[in-house]
Short mmCIF file of N, CA and C in Angstrom, two decimals:
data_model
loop_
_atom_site.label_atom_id
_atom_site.label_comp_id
_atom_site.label_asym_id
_atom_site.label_seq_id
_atom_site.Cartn_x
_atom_site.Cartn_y
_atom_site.Cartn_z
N UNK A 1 23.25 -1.40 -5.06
CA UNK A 1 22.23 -2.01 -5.89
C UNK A 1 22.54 -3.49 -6.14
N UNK A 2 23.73 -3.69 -6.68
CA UNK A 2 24.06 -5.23 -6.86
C UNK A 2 24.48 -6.13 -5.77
N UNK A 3 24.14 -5.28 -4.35
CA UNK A 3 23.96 -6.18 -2.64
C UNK A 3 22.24 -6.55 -2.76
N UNK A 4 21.57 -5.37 -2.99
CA UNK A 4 20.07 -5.72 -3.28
C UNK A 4 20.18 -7.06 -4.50
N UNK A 5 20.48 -6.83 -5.33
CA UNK A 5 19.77 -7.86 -6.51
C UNK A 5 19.98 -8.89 -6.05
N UNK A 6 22.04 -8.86 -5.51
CA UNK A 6 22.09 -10.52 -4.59
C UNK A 6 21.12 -11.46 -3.75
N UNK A 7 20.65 -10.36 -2.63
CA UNK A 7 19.65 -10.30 -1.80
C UNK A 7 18.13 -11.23 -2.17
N UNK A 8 18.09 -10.08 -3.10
CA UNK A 8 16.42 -10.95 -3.76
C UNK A 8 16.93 -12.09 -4.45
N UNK A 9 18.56 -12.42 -5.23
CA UNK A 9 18.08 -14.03 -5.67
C UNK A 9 18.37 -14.55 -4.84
N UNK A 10 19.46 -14.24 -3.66
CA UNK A 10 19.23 -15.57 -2.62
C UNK A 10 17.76 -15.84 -1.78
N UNK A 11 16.49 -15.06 -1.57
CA UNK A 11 15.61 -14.72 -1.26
C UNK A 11 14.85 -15.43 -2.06
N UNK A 12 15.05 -15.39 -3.87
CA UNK A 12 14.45 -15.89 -5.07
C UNK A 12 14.53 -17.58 -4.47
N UNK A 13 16.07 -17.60 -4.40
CA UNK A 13 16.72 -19.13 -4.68
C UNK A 13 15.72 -19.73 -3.83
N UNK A 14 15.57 -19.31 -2.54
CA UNK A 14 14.89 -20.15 -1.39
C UNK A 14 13.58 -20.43 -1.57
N UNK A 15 12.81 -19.16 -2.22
CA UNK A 15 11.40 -19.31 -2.55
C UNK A 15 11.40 -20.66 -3.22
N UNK A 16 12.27 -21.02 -4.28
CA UNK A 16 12.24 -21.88 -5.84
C UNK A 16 12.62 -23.41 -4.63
N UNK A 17 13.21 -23.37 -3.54
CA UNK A 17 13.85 -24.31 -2.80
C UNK A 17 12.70 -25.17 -2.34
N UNK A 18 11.45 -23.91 -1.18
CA UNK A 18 10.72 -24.42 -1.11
C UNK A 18 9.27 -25.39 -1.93
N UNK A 19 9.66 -24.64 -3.12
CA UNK A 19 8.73 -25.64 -3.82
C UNK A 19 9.34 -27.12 -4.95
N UNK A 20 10.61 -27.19 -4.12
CA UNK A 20 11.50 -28.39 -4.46
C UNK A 20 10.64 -30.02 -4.24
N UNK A 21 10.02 -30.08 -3.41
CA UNK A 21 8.94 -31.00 -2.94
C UNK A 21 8.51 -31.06 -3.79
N UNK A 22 7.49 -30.17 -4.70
CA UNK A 22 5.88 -30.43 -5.24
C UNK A 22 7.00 -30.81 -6.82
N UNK A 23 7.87 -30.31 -6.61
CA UNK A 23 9.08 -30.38 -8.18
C UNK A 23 9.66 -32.01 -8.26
N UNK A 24 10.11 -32.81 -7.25
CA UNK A 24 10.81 -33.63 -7.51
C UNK A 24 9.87 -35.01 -7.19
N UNK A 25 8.61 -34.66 -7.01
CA UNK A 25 7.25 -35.76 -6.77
C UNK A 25 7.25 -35.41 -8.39
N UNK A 26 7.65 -35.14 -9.20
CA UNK A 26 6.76 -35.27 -10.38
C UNK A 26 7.25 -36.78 -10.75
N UNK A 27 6.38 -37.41 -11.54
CA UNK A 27 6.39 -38.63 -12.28
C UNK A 27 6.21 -38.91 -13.45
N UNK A 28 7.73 -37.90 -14.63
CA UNK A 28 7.70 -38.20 -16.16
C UNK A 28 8.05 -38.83 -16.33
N UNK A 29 7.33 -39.69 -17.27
CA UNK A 29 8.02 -41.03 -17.56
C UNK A 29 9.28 -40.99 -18.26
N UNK A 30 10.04 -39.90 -18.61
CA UNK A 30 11.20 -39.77 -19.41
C UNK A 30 11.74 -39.49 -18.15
N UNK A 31 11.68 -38.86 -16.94
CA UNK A 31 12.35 -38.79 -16.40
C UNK A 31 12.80 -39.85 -15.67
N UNK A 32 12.03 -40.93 -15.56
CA UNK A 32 11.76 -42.05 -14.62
C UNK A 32 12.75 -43.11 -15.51
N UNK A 33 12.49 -43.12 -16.85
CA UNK A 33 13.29 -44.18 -17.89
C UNK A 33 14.73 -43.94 -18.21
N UNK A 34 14.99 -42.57 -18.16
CA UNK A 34 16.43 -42.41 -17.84
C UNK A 34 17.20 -41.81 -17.02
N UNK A 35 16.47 -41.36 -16.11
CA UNK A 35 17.80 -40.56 -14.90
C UNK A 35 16.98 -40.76 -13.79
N UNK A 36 17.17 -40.46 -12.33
CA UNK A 36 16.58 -39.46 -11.51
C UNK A 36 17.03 -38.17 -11.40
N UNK A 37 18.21 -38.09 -12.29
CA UNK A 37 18.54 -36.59 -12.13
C UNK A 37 17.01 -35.40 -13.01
N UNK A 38 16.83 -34.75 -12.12
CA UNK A 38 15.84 -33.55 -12.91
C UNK A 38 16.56 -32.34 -13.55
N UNK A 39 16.07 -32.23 -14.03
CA UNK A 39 17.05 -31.01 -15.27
C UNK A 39 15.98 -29.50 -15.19
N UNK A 40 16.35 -28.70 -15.02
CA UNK A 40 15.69 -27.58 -14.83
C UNK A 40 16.51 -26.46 -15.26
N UNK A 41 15.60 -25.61 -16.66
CA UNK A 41 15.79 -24.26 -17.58
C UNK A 41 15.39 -23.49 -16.83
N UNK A 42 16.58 -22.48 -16.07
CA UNK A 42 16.09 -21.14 -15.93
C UNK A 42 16.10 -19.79 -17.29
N UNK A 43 15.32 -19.55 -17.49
CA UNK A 43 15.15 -18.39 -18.48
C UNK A 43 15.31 -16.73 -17.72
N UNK A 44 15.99 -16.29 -18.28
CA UNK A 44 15.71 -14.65 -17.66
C UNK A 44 17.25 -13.76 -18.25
N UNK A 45 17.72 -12.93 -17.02
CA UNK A 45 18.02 -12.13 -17.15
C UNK A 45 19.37 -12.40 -16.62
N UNK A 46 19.83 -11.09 -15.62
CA UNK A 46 20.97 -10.79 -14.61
C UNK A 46 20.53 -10.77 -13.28
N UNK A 47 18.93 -10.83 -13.43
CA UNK A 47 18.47 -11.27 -11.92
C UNK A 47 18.83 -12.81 -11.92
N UNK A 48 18.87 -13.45 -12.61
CA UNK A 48 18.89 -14.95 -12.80
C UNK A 48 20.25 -14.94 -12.67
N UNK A 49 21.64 -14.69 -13.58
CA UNK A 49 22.58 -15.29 -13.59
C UNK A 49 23.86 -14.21 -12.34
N UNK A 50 23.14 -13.10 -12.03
CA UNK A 50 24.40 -12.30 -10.78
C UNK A 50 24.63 -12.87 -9.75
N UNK A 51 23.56 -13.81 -9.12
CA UNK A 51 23.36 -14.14 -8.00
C UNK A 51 23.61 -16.05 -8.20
N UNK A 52 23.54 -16.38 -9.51
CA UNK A 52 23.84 -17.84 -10.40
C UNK A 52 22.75 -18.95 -9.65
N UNK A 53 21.51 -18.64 -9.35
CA UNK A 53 20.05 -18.38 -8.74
C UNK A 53 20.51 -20.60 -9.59
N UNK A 54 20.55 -20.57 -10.78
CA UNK A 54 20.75 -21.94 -11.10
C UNK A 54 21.32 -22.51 -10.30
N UNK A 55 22.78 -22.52 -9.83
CA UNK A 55 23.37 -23.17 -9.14
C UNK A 55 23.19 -23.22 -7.84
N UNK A 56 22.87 -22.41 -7.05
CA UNK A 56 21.86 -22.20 -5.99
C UNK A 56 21.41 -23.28 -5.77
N UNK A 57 20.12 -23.02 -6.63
CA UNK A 57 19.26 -24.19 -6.60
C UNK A 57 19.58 -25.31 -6.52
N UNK A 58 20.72 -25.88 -7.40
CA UNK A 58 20.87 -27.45 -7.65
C UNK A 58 21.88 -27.67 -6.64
N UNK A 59 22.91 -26.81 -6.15
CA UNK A 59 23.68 -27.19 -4.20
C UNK A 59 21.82 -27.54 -3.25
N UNK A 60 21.25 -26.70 -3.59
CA UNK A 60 20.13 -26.83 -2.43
C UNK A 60 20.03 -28.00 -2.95
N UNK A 61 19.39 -28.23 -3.79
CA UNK A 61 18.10 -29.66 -3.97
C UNK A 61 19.10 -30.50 -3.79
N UNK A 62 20.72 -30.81 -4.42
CA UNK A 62 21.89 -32.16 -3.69
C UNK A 62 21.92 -32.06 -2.56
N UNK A 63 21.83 -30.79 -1.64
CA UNK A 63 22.05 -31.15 -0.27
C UNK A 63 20.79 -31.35 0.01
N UNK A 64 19.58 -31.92 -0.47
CA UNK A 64 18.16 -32.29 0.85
C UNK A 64 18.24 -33.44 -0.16
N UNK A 65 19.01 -34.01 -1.00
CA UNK A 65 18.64 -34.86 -1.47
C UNK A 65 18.27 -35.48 -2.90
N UNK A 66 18.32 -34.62 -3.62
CA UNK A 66 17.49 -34.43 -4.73
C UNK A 66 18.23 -33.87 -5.90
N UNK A 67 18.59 -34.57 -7.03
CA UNK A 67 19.78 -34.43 -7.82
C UNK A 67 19.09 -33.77 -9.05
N UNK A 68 19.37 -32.21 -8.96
CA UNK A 68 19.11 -31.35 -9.77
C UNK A 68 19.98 -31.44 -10.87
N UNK A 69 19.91 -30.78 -11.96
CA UNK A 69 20.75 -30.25 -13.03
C UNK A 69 20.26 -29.20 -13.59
N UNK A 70 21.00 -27.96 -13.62
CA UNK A 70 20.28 -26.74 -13.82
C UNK A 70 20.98 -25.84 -14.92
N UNK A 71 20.43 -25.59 -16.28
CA UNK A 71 20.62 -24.87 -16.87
C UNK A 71 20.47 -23.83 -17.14
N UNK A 72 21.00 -22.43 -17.81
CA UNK A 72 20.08 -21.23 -17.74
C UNK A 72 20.37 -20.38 -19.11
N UNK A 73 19.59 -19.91 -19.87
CA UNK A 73 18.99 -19.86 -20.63
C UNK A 73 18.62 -17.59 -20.25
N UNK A 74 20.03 -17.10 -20.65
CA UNK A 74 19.93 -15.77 -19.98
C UNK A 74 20.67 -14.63 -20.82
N UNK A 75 20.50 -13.57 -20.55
CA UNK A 75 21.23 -12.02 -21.30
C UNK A 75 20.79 -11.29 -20.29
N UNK A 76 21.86 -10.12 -20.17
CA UNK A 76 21.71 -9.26 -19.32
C UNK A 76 20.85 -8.04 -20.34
N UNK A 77 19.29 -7.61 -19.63
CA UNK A 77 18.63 -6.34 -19.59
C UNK A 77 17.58 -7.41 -20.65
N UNK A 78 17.65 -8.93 -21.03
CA UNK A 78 16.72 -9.64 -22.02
C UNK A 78 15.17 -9.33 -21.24
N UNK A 79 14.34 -9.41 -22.36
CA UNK A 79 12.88 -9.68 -21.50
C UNK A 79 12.45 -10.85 -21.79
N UNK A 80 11.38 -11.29 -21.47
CA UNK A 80 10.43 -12.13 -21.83
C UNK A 80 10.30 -12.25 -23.32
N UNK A 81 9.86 -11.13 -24.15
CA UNK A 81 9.60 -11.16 -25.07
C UNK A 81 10.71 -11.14 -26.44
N UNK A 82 11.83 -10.96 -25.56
CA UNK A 82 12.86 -11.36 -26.50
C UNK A 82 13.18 -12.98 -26.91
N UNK A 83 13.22 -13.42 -25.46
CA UNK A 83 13.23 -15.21 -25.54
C UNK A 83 12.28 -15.48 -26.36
N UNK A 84 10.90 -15.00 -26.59
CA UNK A 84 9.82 -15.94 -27.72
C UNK A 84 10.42 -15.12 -29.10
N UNK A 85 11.13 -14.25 -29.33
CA UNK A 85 11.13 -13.80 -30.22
C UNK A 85 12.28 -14.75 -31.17
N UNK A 86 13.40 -14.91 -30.02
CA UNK A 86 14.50 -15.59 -30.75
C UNK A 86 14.56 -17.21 -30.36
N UNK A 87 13.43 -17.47 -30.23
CA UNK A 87 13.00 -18.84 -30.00
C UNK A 87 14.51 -19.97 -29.68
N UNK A 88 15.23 -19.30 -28.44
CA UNK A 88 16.39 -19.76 -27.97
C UNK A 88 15.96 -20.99 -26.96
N UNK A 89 14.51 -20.83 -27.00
CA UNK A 89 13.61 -21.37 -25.96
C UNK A 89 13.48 -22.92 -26.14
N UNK A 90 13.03 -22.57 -27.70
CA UNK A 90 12.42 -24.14 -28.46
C UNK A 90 13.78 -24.40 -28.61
N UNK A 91 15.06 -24.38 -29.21
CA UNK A 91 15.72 -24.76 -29.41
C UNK A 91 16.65 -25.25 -28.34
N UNK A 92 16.58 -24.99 -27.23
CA UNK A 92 17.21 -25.42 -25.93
C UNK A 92 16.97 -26.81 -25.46
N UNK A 93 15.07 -26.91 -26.03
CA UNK A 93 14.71 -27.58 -25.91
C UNK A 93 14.58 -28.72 -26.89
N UNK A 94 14.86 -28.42 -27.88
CA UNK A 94 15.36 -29.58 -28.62
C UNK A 94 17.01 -30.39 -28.67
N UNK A 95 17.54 -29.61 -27.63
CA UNK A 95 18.59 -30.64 -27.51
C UNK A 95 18.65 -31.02 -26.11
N UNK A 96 18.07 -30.37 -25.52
CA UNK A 96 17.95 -31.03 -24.58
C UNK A 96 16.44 -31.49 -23.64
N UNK A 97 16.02 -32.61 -22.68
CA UNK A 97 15.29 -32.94 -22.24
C UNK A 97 14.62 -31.82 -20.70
N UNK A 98 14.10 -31.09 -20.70
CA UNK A 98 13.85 -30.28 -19.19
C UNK A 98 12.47 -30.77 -18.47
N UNK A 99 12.52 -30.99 -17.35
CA UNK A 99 11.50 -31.87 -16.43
C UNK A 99 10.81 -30.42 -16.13
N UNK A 100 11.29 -29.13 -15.96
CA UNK A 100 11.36 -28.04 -15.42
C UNK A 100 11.69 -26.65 -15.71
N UNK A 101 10.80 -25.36 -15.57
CA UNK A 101 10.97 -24.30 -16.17
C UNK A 101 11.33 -23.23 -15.51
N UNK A 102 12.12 -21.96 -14.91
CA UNK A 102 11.84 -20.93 -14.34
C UNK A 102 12.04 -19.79 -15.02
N UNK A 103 10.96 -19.18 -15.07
CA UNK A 103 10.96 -18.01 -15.90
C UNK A 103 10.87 -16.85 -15.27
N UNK A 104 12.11 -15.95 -15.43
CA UNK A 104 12.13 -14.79 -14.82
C UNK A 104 11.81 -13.77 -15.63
N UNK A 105 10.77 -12.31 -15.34
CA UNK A 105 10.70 -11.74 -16.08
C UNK A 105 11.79 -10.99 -16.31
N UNK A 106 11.82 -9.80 -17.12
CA UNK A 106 12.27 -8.32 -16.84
C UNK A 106 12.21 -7.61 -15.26
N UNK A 107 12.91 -7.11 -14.44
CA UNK A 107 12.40 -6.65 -12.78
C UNK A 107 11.17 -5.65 -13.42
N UNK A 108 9.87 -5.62 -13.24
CA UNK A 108 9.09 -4.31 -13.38
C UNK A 108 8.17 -4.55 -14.67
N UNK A 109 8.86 -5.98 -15.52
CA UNK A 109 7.77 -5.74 -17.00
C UNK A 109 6.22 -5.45 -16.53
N UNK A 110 6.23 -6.89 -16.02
CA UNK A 110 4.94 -7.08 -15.17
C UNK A 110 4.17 -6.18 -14.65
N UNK A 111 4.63 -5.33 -13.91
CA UNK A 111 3.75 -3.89 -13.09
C UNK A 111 3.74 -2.99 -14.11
N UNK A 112 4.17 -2.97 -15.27
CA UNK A 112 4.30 -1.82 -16.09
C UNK A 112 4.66 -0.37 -15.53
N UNK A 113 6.01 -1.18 -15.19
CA UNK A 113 7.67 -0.20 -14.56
C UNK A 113 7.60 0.63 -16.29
N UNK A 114 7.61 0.09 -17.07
CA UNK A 114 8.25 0.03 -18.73
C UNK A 114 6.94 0.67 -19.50
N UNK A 115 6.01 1.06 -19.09
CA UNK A 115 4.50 1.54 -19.75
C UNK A 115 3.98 -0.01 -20.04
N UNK A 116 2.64 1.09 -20.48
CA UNK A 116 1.74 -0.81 -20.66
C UNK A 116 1.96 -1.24 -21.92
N UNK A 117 2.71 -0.96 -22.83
CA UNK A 117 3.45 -1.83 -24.29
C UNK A 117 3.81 -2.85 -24.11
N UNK A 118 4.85 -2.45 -23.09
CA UNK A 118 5.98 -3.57 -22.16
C UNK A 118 5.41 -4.59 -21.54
N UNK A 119 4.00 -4.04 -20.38
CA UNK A 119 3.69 -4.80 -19.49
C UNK A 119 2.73 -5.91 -20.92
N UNK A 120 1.98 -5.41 -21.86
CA UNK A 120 1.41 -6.45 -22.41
C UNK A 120 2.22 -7.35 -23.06
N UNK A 121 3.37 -6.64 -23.50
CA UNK A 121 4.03 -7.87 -24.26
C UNK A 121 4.28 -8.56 -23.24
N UNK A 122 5.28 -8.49 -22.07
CA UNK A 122 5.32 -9.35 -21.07
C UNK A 122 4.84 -10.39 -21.30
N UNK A 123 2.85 -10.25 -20.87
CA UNK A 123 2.19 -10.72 -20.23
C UNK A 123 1.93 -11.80 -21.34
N UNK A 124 1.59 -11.22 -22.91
CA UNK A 124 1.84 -12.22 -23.91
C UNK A 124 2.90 -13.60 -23.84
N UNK A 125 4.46 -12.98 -23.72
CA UNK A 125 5.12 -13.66 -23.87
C UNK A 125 5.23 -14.49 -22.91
N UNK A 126 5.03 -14.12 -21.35
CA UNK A 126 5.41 -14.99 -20.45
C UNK A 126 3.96 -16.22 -20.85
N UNK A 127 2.86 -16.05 -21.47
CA UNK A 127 1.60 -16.73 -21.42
C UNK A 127 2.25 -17.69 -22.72
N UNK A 128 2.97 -17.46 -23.61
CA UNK A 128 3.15 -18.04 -24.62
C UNK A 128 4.45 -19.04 -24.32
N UNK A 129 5.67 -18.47 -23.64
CA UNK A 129 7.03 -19.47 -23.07
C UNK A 129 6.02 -20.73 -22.16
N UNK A 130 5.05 -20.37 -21.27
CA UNK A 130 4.52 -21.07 -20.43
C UNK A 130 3.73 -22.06 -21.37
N UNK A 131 3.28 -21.78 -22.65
CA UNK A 131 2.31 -22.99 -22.99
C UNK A 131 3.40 -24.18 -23.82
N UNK A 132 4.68 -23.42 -23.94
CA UNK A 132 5.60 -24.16 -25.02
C UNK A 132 6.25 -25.09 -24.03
N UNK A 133 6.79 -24.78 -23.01
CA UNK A 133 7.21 -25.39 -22.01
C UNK A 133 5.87 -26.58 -21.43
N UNK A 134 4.68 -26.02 -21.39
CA UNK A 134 4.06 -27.06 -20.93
C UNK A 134 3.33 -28.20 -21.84
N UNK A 135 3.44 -27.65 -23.14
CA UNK A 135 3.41 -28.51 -24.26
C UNK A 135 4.28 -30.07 -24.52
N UNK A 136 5.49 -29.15 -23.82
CA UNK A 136 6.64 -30.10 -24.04
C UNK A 136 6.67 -30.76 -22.51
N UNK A 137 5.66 -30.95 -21.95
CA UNK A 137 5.44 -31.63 -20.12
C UNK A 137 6.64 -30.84 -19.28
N UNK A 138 6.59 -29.72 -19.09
CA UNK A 138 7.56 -29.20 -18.22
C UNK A 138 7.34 -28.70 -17.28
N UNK A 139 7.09 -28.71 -15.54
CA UNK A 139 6.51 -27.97 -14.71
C UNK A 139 7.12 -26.67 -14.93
N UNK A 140 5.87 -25.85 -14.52
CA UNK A 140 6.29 -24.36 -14.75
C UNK A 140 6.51 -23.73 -13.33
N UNK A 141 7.82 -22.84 -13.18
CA UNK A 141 7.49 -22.23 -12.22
C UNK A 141 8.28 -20.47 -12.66
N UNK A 142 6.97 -19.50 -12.32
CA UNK A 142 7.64 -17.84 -12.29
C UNK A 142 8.02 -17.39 -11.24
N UNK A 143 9.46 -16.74 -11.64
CA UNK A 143 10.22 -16.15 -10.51
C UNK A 143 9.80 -14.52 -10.87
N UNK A 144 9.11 -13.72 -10.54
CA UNK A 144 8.53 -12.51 -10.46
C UNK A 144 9.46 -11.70 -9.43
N UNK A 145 10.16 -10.92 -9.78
CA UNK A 145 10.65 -10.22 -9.14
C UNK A 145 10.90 -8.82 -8.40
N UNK A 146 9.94 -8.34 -8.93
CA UNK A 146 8.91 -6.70 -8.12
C UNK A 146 7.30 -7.32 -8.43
N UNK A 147 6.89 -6.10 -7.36
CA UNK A 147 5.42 -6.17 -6.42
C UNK A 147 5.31 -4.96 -5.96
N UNK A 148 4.01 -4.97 -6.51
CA UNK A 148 3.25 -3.80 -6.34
C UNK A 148 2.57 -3.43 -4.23
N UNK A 149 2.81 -4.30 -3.96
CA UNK A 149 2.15 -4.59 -2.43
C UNK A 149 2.92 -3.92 -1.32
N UNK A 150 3.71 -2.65 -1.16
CA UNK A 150 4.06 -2.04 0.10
C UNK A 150 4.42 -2.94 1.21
N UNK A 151 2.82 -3.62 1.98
CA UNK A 151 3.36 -4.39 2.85
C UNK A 151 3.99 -5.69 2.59
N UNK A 152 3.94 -5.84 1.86
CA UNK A 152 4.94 -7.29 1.88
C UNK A 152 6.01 -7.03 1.70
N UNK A 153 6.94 -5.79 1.40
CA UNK A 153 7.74 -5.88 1.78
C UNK A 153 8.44 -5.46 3.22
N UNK A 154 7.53 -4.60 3.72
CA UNK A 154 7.75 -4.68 5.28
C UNK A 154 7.74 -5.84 5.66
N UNK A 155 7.08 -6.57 5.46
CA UNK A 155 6.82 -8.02 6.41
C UNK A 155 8.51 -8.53 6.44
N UNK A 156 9.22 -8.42 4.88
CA UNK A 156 10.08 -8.68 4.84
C UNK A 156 11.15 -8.56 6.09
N UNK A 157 11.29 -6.68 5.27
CA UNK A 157 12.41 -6.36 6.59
C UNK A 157 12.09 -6.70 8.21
N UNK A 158 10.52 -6.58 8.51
CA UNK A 158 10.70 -7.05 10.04
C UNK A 158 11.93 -8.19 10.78
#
């Protein structure tokens, strides 16, 4: 199981790699007035920190170029709806500046793995981290980590 989870964040990491482009064209003016380094909050779980999906990321983006700084913002078995609850969120963000968001759910909140209690709070909370983050100018990006779609994951293993 913990060869699989590896699996999907190095799988995760690359997805988050490719949209490193549309991430490091951004033009905040806080980011522009004091660094080029970009700073990017991952939020989540043990899908986020087993595989250290942060650091990942920021070796990728230094090696094409692009001087990440990546924090993460995590508990093992946390959901979504725990982060808005203990507003570890806002306060992360008040000490520090983030150009950038990744929010991982729960594996399954989303499909309502957990009944639909779960899946609505989810869907609340991930809708509510997303407006606080973008309140505060932060590109958003969700790392979703189960899917309901059969074939896509064949496509995978091919």
């Amino acid at each position: 199981m913990q060869f699989l989870i590896r699996i999907l964040c190095a799988i995760s990491a690359l997805v988050l790699a490719t949209n490193l482009h549309a991430f490091t064209t951004l033009r905040l003016p806080y980011a522009q007035a004091h660094s080029s380094i970009k700073r990017v909050l991952f939020v989540g779980n043990s899908l986020t920190y087993v595989g250290n999906i942060p650091a990942v990321f920021s070796t990728l983006s230094s090696n094409n170029g692009h001087a990440v700084q990546a924090d993460m913002l995590v508990q093992g078995g946390a959901t979504l709806t725990d982060r808005l609850k203990d507003e570890t969120l806002v306060r992360a963000m008040q000490t520090h500046h983030y150009d950038g968001i990744v929010i991982q759910e729960r594996g399954g909140d989303l499909i309502g793995a957990f009944g639909e209690s779960a899946q609505s709070d989810a869907e609340f909370a991930l809708t509510s981290l997303a407006s606080i983050a973008k309140n505060a100018g932060m590109k958003i990006f969700f790392l979703g980590s189960y899917q309901l779609n059969p074939g896509a994951s064949r496509i995978i293993d091919q």
